[in-house]
Each structure stands twice: as structure tokens, then as C-alpha cells.
PDB file of C-alpha atoms in Angstrom:
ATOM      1  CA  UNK A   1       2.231  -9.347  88.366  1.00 93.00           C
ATOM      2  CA  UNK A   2      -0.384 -11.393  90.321  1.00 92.00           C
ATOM      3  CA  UNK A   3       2.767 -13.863  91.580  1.00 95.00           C
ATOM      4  CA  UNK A   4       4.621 -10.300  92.612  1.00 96.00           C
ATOM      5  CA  UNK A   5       1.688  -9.285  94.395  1.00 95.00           C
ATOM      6  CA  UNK A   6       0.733 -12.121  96.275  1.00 95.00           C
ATOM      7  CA  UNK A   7       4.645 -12.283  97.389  1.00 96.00           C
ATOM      8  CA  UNK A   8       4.722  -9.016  98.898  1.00 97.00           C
ATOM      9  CA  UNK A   9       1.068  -8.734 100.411  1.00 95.00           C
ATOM     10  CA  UNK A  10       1.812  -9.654 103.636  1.00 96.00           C
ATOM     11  CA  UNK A  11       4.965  -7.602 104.024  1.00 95.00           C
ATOM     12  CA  UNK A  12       3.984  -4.415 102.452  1.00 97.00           C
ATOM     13  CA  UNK A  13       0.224  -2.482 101.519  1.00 97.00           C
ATOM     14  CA  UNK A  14      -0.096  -3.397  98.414  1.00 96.00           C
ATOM     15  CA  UNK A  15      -1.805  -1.957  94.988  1.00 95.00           C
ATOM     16  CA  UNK A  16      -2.312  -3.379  91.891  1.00 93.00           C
ATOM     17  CA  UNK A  17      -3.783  -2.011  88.723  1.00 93.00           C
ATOM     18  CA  UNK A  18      -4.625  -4.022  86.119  1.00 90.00           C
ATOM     19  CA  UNK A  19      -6.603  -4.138  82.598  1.00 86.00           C
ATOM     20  CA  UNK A  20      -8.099  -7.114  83.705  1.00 82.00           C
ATOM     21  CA  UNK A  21      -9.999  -8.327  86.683  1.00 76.00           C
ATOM     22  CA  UNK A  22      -7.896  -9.543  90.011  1.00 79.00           C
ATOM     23  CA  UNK A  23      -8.381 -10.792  92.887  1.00 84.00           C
ATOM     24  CA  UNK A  24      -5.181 -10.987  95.044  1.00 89.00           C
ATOM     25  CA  UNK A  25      -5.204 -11.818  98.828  1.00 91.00           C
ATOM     26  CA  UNK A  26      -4.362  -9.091 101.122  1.00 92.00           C
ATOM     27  CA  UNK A  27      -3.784  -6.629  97.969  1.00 92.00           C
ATOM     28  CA  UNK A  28      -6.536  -4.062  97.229  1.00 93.00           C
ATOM     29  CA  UNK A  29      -7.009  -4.446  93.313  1.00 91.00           C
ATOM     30  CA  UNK A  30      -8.222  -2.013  90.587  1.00 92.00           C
ATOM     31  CA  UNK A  31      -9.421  -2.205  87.071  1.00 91.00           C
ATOM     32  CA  UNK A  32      -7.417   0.094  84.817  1.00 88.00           C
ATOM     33  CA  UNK A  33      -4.563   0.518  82.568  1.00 90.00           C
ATOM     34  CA  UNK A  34      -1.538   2.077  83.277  1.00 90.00           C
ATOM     35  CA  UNK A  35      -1.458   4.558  79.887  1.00 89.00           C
ATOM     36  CA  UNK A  36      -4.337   5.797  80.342  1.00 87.00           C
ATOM     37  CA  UNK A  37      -4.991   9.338  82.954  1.00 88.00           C
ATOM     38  CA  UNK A  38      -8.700   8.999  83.993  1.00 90.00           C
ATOM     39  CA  UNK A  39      -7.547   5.060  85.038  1.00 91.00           C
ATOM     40  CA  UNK A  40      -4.679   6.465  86.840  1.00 93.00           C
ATOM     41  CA  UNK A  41      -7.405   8.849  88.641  1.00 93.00           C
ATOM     42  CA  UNK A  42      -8.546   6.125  90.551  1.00 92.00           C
ATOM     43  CA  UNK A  43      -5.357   5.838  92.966  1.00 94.00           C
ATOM     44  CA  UNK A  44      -5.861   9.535  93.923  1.00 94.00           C
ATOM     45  CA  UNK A  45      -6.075   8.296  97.185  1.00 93.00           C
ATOM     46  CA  UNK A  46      -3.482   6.620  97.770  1.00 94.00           C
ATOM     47  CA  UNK A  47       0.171   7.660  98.572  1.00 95.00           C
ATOM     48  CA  UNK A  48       2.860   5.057  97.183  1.00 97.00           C
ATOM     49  CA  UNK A  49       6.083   4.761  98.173  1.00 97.00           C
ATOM     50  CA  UNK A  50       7.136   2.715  94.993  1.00 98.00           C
ATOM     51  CA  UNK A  51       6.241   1.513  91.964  1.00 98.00           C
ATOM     52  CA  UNK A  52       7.196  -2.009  90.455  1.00 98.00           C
ATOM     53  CA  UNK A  53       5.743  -1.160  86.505  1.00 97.00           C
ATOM     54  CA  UNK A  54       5.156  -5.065  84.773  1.00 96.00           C
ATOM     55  CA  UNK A  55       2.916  -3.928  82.167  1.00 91.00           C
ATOM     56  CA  UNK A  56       3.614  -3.548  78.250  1.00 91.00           C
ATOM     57  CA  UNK A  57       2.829  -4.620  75.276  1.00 88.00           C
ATOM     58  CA  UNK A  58       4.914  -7.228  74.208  1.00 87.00           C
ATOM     59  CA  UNK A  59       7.537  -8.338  71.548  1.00 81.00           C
ATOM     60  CA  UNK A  60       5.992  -8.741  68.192  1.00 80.00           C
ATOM     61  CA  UNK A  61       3.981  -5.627  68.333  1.00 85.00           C
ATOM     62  CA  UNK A  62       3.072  -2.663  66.404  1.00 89.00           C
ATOM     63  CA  UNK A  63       5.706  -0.080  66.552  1.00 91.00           C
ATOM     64  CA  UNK A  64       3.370   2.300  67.158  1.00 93.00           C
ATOM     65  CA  UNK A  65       1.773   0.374  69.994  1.00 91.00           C
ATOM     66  CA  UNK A  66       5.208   0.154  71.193  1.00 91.00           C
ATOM     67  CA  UNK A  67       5.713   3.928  71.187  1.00 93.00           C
ATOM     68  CA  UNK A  68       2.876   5.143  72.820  1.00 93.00           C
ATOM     69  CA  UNK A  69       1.928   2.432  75.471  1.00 93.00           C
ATOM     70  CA  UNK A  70       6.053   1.526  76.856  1.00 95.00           C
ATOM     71  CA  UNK A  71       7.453   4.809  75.851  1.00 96.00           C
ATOM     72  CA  UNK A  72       4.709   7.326  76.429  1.00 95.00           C
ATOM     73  CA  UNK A  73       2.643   4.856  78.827  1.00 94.00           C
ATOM     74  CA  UNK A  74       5.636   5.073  81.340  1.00 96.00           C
ATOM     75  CA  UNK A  75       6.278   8.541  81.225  1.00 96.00           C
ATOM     76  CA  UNK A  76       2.157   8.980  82.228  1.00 95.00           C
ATOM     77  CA  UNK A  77       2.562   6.759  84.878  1.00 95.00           C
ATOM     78  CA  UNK A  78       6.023   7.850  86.453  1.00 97.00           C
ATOM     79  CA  UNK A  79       4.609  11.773  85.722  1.00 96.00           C
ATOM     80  CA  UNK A  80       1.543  11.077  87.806  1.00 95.00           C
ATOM     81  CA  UNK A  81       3.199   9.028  90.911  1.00 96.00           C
ATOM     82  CA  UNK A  82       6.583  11.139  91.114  1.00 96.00           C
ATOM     83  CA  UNK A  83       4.003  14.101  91.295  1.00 94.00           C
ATOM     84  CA  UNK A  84       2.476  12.456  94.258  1.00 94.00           C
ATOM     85  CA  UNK A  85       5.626  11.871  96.341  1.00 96.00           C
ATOM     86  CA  UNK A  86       6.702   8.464  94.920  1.00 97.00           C
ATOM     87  CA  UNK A  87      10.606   8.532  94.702  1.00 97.00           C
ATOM     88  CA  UNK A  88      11.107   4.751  93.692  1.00 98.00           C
ATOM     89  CA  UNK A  89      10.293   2.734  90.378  1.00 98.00           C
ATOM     90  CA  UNK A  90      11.128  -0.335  89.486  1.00 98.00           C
ATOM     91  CA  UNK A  91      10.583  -1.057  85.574  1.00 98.00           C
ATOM     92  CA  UNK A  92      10.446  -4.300  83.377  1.00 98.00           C
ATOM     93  CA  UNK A  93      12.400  -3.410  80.336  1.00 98.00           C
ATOM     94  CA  UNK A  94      13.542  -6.503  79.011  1.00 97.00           C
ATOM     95  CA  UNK A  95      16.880  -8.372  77.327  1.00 98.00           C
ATOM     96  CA  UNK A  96      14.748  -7.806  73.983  1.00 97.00           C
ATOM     97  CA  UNK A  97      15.811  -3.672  73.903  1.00 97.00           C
ATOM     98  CA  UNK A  98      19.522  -5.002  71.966  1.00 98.00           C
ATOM     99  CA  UNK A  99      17.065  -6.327  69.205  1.00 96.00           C
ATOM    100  CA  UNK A 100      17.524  -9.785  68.963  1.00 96.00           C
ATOM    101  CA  UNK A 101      13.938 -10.480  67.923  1.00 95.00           C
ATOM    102  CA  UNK A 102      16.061 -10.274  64.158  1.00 95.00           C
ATOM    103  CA  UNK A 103      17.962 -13.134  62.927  1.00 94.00           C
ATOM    104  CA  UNK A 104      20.237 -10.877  61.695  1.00 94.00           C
ATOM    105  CA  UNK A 105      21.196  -9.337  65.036  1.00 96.00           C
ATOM    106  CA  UNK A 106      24.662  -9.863  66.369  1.00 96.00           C
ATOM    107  CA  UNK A 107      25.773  -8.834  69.453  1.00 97.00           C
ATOM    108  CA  UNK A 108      28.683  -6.429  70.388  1.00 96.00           C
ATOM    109  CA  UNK A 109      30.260  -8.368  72.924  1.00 97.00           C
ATOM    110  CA  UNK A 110      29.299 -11.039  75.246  1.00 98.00           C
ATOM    111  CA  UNK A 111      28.311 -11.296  77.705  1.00 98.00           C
ATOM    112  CA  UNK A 112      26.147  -8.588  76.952  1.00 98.00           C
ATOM    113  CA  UNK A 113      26.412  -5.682  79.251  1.00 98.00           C
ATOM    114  CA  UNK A 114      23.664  -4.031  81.127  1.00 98.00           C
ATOM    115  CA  UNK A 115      23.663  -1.474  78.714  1.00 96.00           C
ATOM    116  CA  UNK A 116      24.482  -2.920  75.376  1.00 97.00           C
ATOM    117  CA  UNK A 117      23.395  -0.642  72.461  1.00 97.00           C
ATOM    118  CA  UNK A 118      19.973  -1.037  70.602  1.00 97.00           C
ATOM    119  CA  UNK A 119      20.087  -2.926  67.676  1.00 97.00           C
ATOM    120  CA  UNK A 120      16.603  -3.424  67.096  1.00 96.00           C
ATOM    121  CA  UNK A 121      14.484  -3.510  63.539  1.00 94.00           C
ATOM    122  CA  UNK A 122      11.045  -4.476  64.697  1.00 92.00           C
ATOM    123  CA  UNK A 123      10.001  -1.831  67.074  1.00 94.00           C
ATOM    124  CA  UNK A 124       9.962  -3.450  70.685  1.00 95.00           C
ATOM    125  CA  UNK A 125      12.920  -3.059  71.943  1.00 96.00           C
ATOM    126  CA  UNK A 126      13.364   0.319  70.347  1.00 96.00           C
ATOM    127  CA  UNK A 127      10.300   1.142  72.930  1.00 96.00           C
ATOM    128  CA  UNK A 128      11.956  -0.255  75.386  1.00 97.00           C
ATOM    129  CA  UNK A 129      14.823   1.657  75.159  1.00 97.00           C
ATOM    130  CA  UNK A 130      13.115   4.795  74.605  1.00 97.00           C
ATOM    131  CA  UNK A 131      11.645   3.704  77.942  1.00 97.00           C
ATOM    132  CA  UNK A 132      14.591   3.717  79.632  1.00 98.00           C
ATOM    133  CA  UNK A 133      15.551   7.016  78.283  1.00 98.00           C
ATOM    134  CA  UNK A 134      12.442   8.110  79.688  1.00 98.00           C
ATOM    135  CA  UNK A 135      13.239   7.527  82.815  1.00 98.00           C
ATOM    136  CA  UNK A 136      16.624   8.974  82.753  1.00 98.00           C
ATOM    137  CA  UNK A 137      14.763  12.527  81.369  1.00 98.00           C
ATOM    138  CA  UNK A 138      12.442  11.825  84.483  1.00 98.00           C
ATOM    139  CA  UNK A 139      15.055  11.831  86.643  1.00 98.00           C
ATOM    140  CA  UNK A 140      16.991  14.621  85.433  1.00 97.00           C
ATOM    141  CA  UNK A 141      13.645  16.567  86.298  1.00 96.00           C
ATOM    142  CA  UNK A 142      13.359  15.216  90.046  1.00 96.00           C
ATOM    143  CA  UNK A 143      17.428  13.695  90.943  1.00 96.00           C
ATOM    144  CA  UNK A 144      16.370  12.514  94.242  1.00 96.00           C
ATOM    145  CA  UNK A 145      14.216   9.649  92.459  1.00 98.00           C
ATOM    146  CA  UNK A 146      15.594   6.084  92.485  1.00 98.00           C
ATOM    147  CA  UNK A 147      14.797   4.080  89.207  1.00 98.00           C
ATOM    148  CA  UNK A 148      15.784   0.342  88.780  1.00 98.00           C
ATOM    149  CA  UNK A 149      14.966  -0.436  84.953  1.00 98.00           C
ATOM    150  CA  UNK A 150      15.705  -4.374  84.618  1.00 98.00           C
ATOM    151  CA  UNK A 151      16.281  -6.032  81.443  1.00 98.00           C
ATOM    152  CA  UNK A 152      14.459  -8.947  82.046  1.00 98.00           C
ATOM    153  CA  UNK A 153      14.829 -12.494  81.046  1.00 98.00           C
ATOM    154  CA  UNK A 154      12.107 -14.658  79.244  1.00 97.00           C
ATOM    155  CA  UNK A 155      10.051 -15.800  81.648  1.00 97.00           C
ATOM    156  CA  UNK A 156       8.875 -19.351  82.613  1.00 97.00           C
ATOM    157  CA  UNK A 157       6.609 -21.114  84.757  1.00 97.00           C
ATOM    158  CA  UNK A 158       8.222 -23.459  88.088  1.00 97.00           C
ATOM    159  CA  UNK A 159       7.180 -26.548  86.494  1.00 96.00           C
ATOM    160  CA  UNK A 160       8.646 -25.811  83.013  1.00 96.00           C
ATOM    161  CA  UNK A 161      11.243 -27.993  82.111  1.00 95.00           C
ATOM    162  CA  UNK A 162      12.806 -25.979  79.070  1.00 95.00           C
ATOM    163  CA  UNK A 163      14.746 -28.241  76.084  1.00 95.00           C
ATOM    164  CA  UNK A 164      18.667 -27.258  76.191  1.00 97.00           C
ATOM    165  CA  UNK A 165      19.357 -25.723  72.684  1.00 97.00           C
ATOM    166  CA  UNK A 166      21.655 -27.144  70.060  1.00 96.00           C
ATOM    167  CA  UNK A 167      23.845 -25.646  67.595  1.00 96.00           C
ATOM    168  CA  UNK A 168      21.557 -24.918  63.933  1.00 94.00           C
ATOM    169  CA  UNK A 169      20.179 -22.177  62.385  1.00 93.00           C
ATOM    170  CA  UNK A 170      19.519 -18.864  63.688  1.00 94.00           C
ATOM    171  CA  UNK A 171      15.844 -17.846  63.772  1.00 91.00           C
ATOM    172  CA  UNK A 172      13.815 -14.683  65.426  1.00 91.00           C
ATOM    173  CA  UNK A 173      14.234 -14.318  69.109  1.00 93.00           C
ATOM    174  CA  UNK A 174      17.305 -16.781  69.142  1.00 95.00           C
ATOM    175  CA  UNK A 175      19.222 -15.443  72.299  1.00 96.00           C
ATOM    176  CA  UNK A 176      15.466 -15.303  74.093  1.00 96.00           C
ATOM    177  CA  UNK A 177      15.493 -18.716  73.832  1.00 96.00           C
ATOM    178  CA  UNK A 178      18.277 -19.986  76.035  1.00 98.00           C
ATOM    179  CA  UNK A 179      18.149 -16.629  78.515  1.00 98.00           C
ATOM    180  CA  UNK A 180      15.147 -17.878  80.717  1.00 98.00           C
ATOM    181  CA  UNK A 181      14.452 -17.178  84.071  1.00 98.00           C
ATOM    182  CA  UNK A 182      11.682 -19.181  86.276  1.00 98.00           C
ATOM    183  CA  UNK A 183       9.025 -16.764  87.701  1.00 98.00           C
ATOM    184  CA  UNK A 184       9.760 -17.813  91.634  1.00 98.00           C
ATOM    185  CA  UNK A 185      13.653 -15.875  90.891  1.00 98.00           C
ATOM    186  CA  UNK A 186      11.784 -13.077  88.840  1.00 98.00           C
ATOM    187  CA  UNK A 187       9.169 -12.709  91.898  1.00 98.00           C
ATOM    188  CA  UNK A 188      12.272 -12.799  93.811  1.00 98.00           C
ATOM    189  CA  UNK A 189      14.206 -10.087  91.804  1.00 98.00           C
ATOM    190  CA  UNK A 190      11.788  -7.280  91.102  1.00 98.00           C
ATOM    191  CA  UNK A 191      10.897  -8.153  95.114  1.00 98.00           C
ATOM    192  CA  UNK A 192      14.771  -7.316  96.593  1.00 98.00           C
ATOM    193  CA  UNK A 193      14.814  -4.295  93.755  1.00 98.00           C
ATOM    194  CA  UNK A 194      11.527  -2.578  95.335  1.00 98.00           C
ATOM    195  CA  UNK A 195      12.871  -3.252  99.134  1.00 98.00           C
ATOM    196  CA  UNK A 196      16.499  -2.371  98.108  1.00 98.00           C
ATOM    197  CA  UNK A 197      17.830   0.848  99.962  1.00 97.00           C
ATOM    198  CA  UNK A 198      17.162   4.028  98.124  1.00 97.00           C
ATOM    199  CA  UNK A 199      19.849   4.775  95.615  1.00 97.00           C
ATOM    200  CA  UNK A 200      19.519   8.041  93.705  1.00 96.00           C
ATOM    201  CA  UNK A 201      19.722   8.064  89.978  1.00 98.00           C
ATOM    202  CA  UNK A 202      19.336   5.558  87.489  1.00 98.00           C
ATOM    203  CA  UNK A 203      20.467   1.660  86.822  1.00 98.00           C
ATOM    204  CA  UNK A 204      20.133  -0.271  84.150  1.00 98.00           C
ATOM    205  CA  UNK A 205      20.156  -4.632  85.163  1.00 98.00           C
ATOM    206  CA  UNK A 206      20.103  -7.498  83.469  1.00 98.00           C
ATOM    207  CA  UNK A 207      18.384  -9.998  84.764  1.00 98.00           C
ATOM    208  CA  UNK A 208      18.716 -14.045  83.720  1.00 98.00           C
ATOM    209  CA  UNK A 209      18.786 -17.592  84.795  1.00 98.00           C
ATOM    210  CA  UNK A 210      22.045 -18.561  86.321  1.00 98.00           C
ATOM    211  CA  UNK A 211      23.446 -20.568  82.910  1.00 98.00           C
ATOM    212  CA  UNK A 212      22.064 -20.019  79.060  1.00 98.00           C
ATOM    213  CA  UNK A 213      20.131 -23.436  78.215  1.00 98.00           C
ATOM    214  CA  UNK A 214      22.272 -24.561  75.752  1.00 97.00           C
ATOM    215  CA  UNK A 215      23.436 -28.563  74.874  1.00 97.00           C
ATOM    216  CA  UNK A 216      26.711 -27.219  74.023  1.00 98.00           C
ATOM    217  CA  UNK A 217      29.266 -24.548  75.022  1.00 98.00           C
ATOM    218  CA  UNK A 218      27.926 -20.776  74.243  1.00 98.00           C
ATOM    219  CA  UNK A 219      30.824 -19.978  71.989  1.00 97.00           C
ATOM    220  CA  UNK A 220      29.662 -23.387  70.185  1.00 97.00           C
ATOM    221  CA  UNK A 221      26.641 -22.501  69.392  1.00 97.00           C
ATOM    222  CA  UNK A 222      26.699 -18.751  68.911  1.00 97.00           C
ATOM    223  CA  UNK A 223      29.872 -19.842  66.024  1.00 95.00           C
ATOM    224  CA  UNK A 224      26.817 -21.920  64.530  1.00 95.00           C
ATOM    225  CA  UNK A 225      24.353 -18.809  64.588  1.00 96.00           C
ATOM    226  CA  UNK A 226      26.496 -15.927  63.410  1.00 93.00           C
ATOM    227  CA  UNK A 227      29.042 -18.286  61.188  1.00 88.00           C
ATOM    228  CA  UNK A 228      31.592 -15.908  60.155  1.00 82.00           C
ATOM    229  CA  UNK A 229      30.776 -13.185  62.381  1.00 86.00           C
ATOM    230  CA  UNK A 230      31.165 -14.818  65.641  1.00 82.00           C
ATOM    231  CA  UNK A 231      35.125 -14.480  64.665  1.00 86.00           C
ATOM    232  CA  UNK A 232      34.860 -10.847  65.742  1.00 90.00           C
ATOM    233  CA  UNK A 233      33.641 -11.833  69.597  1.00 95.00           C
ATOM    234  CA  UNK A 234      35.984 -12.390  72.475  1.00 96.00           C
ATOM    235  CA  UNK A 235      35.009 -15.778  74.077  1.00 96.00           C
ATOM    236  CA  UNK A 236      37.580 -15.607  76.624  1.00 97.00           C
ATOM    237  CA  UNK A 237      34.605 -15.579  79.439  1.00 97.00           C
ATOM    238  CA  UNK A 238      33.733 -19.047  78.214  1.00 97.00           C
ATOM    239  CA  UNK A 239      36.569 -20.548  78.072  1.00 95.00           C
ATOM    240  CA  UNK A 240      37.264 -20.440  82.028  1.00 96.00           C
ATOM    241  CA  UNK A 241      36.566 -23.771  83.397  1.00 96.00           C
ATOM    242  CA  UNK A 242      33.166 -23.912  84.447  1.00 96.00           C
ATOM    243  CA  UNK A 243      32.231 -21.097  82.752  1.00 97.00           C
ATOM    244  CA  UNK A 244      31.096 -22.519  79.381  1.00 97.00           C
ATOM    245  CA  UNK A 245      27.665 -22.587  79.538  1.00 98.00           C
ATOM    246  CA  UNK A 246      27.463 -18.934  81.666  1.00 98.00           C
ATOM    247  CA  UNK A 247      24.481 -16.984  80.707  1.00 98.00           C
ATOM    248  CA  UNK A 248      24.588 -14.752  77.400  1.00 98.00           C
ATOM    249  CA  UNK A 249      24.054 -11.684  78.949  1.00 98.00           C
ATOM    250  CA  UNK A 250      26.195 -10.274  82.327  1.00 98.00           C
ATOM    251  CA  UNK A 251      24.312 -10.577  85.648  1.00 98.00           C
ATOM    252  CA  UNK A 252      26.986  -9.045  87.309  1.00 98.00           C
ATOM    253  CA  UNK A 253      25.661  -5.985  88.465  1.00 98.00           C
ATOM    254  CA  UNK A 254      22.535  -6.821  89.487  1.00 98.00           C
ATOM    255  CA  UNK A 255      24.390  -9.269  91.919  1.00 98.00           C
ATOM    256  CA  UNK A 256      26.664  -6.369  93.148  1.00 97.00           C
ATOM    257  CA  UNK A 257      23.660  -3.535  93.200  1.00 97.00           C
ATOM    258  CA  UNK A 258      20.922  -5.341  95.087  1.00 97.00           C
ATOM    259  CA  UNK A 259      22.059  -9.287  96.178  1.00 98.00           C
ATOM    260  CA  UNK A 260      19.940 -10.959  93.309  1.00 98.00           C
ATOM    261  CA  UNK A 261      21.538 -14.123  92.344  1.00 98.00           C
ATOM    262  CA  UNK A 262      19.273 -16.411  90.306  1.00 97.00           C
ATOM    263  CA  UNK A 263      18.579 -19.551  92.810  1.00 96.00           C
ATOM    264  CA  UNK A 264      16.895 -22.167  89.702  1.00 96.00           C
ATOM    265  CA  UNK A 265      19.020 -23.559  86.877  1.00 96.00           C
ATOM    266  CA  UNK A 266      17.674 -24.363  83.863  1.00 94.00           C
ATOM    267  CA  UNK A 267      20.115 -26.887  82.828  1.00 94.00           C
ATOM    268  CA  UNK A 268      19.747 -28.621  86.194  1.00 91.00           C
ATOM    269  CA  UNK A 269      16.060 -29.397  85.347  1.00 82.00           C
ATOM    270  CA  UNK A 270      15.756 -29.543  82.024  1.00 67.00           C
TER     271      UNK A 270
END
């Protein structure tokens, strides 16, 4: 969020609220949290234009956290803007809402589409599909609004130099672990979606590094993870030259829709 904000500062007025204290450079900052009303009280002056929503709780929390901060937390937030006159929002969901977090996930197709199906069985991306849906009801309500949810990658620092991953075991949050993303492209994507021209309705994006960090071929070391079961997937994509180590999830549309194409490889600097 702070990296977001400090990237659009001296192109746009900028507003930031967050549960803990900030200090960004040309953005005017307050203390509050998104979920709750009486914090949301405090931008009462302020018109907005759009809304870039970051916050959540994260994977590998309560269900019921979940539920009522992503879920019901977003509905507060795009209630009380969309109220106000705001007509764009651009979400984080993430590339968690299949439900990967499981080792005993396994994926429909791959790539994975913008929209693949929820598959979840801890409770995060369940909210984060629910959040989505949200949206969608939102926009049913008020069809001239323009909503961007992105499935985001996992995200890591410019100077992280991630280890490629090689073909063993399956544990939790497997497919997290080679779909990364370093925060300069994030900064970059959420900053084309929010300056994009206004497109009524809603899209759901993917968003990931330009190659899954993988030592091996994808259909190598997804045979490895699902063992039988990877018998049922189409590998075709992968077996294009060049195309072997493409990312696990499609990154198509997000290209297509708004010009994002991920700039930093993982592979090339690991």
C-alpha cells in the first residue's frame, strides 16, 4: 500500500487509510480501518474518484475473520464510497480464492483461468470469492460502476532472489510458491488498473510474474505434486517451445484489458 501510494502521489491526490500509522510524501494519511463505519467517517470530506482496496486479512486466517473483514469489510467500504460518487474500485483478491492453501487441491485446468472455480477448505479464499461476488451484487445495484478485482500473485520484495522449485512433495500453498510477482510490477499493475479508462461492469484478473519459478518444466513438476491426477490435465500450453516454464495461472487478460505485462522474471534472477 505505502509503495502504491508513494507511486501515484505526484500524479494523482492521494488518500490512504490505514490501521497503522503512515507517513507517505505528498499523500494525506489517516488512521483507520477499512471495516469499520465511524473510521470510514473520517473521509466525509473528501470526494474520490477511485478506490484501489489492499487491505485483508490474510491466508491462514479464521474463517470467520475471513467472512466479516474481506467479505463484509468490502461491501462497507464499496457501500460508503459508491454512495459518495465513486464509480471505480480496484480490489486485491488474490490467486489463493481456487484454494490451493490445501495439499489436496488440484486444479481444473491450467493455466488457470481468471475465473477458475473455488476449491477452497480453509476459509480464505472462500472470502475472497465471496468478495468478488460482492462486488458483482454491488454492481448490479449501481451498473455504471467499474470494478477491477485482481487475483493477485504472492508478493515479493525487488531484492528477493526467490529459489526455483523442484519436483517433491506437495505441501500447503504449493502453487503460491512458484506464482510470485516483485512489488515494483504489482505497484505497476494495480497503478495502470486505477488509471485504466472506465469500463462498466465487472472483471476478474489474474495477476503473476511473467514465468512460474520452477527448476523444471510445469507439467514436470505438477506430475510430481498431483501423481496420478495430473493425467487428467491438458499440458498442451507447455509443451510449445518456450513455453515450458509459463506461469501456472493465465495472464492473458489482464494483458488484453489494461496493458499489464509483468516487466521482472523470477527465473532471470533467481
Amino acid at each position: 500500500g505505502s509503495a502504491l501510494a508513494r507511486a501515484l502521489a505526484p500524479r494523482h491526490d492521494v488518500v490512504c487509510l490505514s490501521r497503522k500509522p503512515s507517513d507517505v510524501p505528498g499523500a494525506r494519511c489517516v488512521r483507520g480501518v477499512f471495516h469499520a463505519f465511524e473510521d470510514l467517517r473520517a473521509l466525509d470530506d473528501t470526494a474520490f474518484d477511485v478506490c484501489i482496496h489492499l487491505a485483508a486479512v490474510t491466508g491462514g486466517c479464521r474463517e470467520e475473520d475471513g467472512l466479516l473483514v474481506n467479505v463484509e469489510g468490502t461491501r462497507r467500504l464499496m457501500r460508503y464510497l459508491m454512495d459518495r460518487g465513486c464509480r471505480k474500485f480496484v480490489n486485491a483478491s488474490s490467486i489463493a480464492a481456487v484454494g490451493f492453501q490445501s495439499p489436496r487441491f488440484r486444479p481444473v485446468a491450467v493455466p488457470l483461468a481468471d475465473e477458475h472455480p473455488c476449491l477452497d477448505r480453509d476459509g480464505y479464499g472462500l472470502s475472497k470469492v465471496l468478495m468478488e461476488e460482492v462486488t458483482r451484487y454491488l454492481w448490479r445495484q449501481n451498473d455504471a460502476i467499474d470494478v477491477i478485482n485482481i487475483r493477485l500473485a504472492s508478493i515479493i520484495p525487488d531484492d528477493a532472489r526467490p529459489q526455483p522449485q523442484k519436483p517433491g512433495a506437495i505441501g500447503a500453498w504449493s502453487l503460491g510458491g512458484i506464482s510470485l510477482m516483485f512489488l515494483s510490477d504489482a505497484v505497476r499493475c494495480f497503478s495502470m488498473a486505477a488509471e485504466a479508462p472506465h469500463k462498466h461492469g465487472v472483471r476478474i484478473m489474474n495477476a503473476v510474474g511473467p514465468r512460474a519459478c520452477t527448476a523444471v518444466p510445469v507439467p514436470e513438476l505438477l506430475r510430481a505434486w498431483y501423481s496420478g491426477s495430473a493425467e487428467a490435465l491438458d499440458f498442451s500450453h507447455y509443451e510449445r517451445p518456450g513455453h515450458e516454464r509459463d506461469p501456472v495461472y493465465s495472464i492473458d487478460r489482464i494483458k488484453r484489458e489494461i496493458g499489464f505485462v509483468p516487466e521482472r522474471d523470477v527465473l532471470a534472477e533467481a
